[in-house]
C-alpha cells in the first residue's frame, strides 16, 4: 500500500483534509519517545526569523525519536548574509538532510523551498501566511480539553490581519462541522477579505471590535505582530488594544471553556489569568512535542503498520 504521508511536504493547512488532520492527531496521542525510530535521520532546522517554541519543540521531537538536528536560528549566521538566495540554500541543504523545517519572514518561502527540495519540507511559519504545524497542535489542544472538534464556538482575538496562526486555524476549521467563529479585532487588524471568502458557507462567522467572550468554547488570543506593520505609527494606535483580565474570564466564560494563545505573549493576556482553570496556553505549547513527533514520523517513516 502506498503511504499518503511518506515524503510529503506540509506547507499549508489547505493541503490537509479532515482525515489527514485526524490521522496526525491520532498519531500524536499514541506517540512515545523511541530512540530507534529516526536513527540515522537528519532534520535541517532553518529559521530565518526568531522562534522559541517551534524551533525547540521540533528539535526536541527529533531527539526524542533518535534523529539529529542541523541548522541555524537566524539568517544572519547563514550564507544569506553573503547574498545567497533561498533557492540556492535549499538546493544545498537538501543534500545534507532527510527533511527541512523552515521559518521565513516572506510569504511563499516554504512553498518555494518545497519546489526546490526533494526531501519533505515543513513550513514553520512564512510571514503572515501560514503556520500549519501550530494549527495541528492548536487542534490537538482543543480536542484534548474540549473533547471534540465539531460544533464549537471559537473567538479569535487580536491581530487577525497579520497573525498567521489564526489564518491557518480558520482554514482548518472549515474541515469541521457547525463551527461558529467570532472574529474580534480593531478595525485595522480585521481578517483579510480573501481569508473571509475562504470561510464563507463553511463556517458561520461574525466580526466585531468588542471583547465579548460570552458563549465561547475556545478563546484564541493573539499578539499584535509589531514586526509586520509597514508603519510603526499604525502599530502604536492598536498596541494594547485588548488585555484579557481575570474578571472578564470569570464573569463571561464557563469553567469548561479554554483560553489558547500560540505565544509569545506580550500584554494581551494579563498574568493574573494564568492560574485560572481556563488558561491552557502553556499546556498548548507542550503539545508541540507529540504533534511534531507525529508529523516527523509520518513524513519520514510513513504510517505505522
Ligand atoms: N507559536 C510560535 O510559533 O512560537 P515561536 O515563534 O516561539 O516559535
Short mmCIF file of C-alpha atoms and ligand atoms in Angstrom, two decimals, residues 47 49-56 103 124 131 134 137 164-165 220 223 261-264 292, ligand 1:
data_model
loop_
_atom_site.label_atom_id
_atom_site.label_comp_id
_atom_site.label_asym_id
_atom_site.label_seq_id
_atom_site.Cartn_x
_atom_site.Cartn_y
_atom_site.Cartn_z
CA UNK A 47 14.99 29.58 10.99
CA UNK A 49 13.06 34.54 11.84
CA UNK A 50 13.08 34.28 15.68
CA UNK A 51 11.39 31.37 17.41
CA UNK A 52 11.33 29.71 20.81
CA UNK A 53 8.55 27.11 20.71
CA UNK A 54 8.55 25.95 17.10
CA UNK A 55 12.29 25.61 16.77
CA UNK A 56 12.91 24.00 20.15
CA UNK A 103 10.63 29.57 9.05
CA UNK A 124 7.28 26.53 10.43
CA UNK A 131 1.80 28.07 10.32
CA UNK A 134 0.91 25.31 15.03
CA UNK A 137 -1.14 21.49 17.86
CA UNK A 164 -0.53 33.56 10.59
CA UNK A 165 -1.75 31.20 13.32
CA UNK A 220 -7.82 32.10 20.89
CA UNK A 223 -0.21 39.04 19.92
CA UNK A 261 -2.55 31.57 22.67
CA UNK A 262 0.18 30.43 20.27
CA UNK A 263 2.65 32.52 22.32
CA UNK A 264 4.81 34.53 22.73
CA UNK A 292 5.72 17.45 15.86
N1 LIG B 1 3.87 29.72 18.46
C1 LIG B 1 5.05 30.02 17.88
O1 LIG B 1 5.22 29.92 16.65
O2 LIG B 1 6.02 30.41 18.75
P1 LIG B 1 7.53 30.73 18.36
O3 LIG B 1 7.51 31.97 17.49
O4 LIG B 1 8.24 30.94 19.65
O5 LIG B 1 8.05 29.57 17.57
#
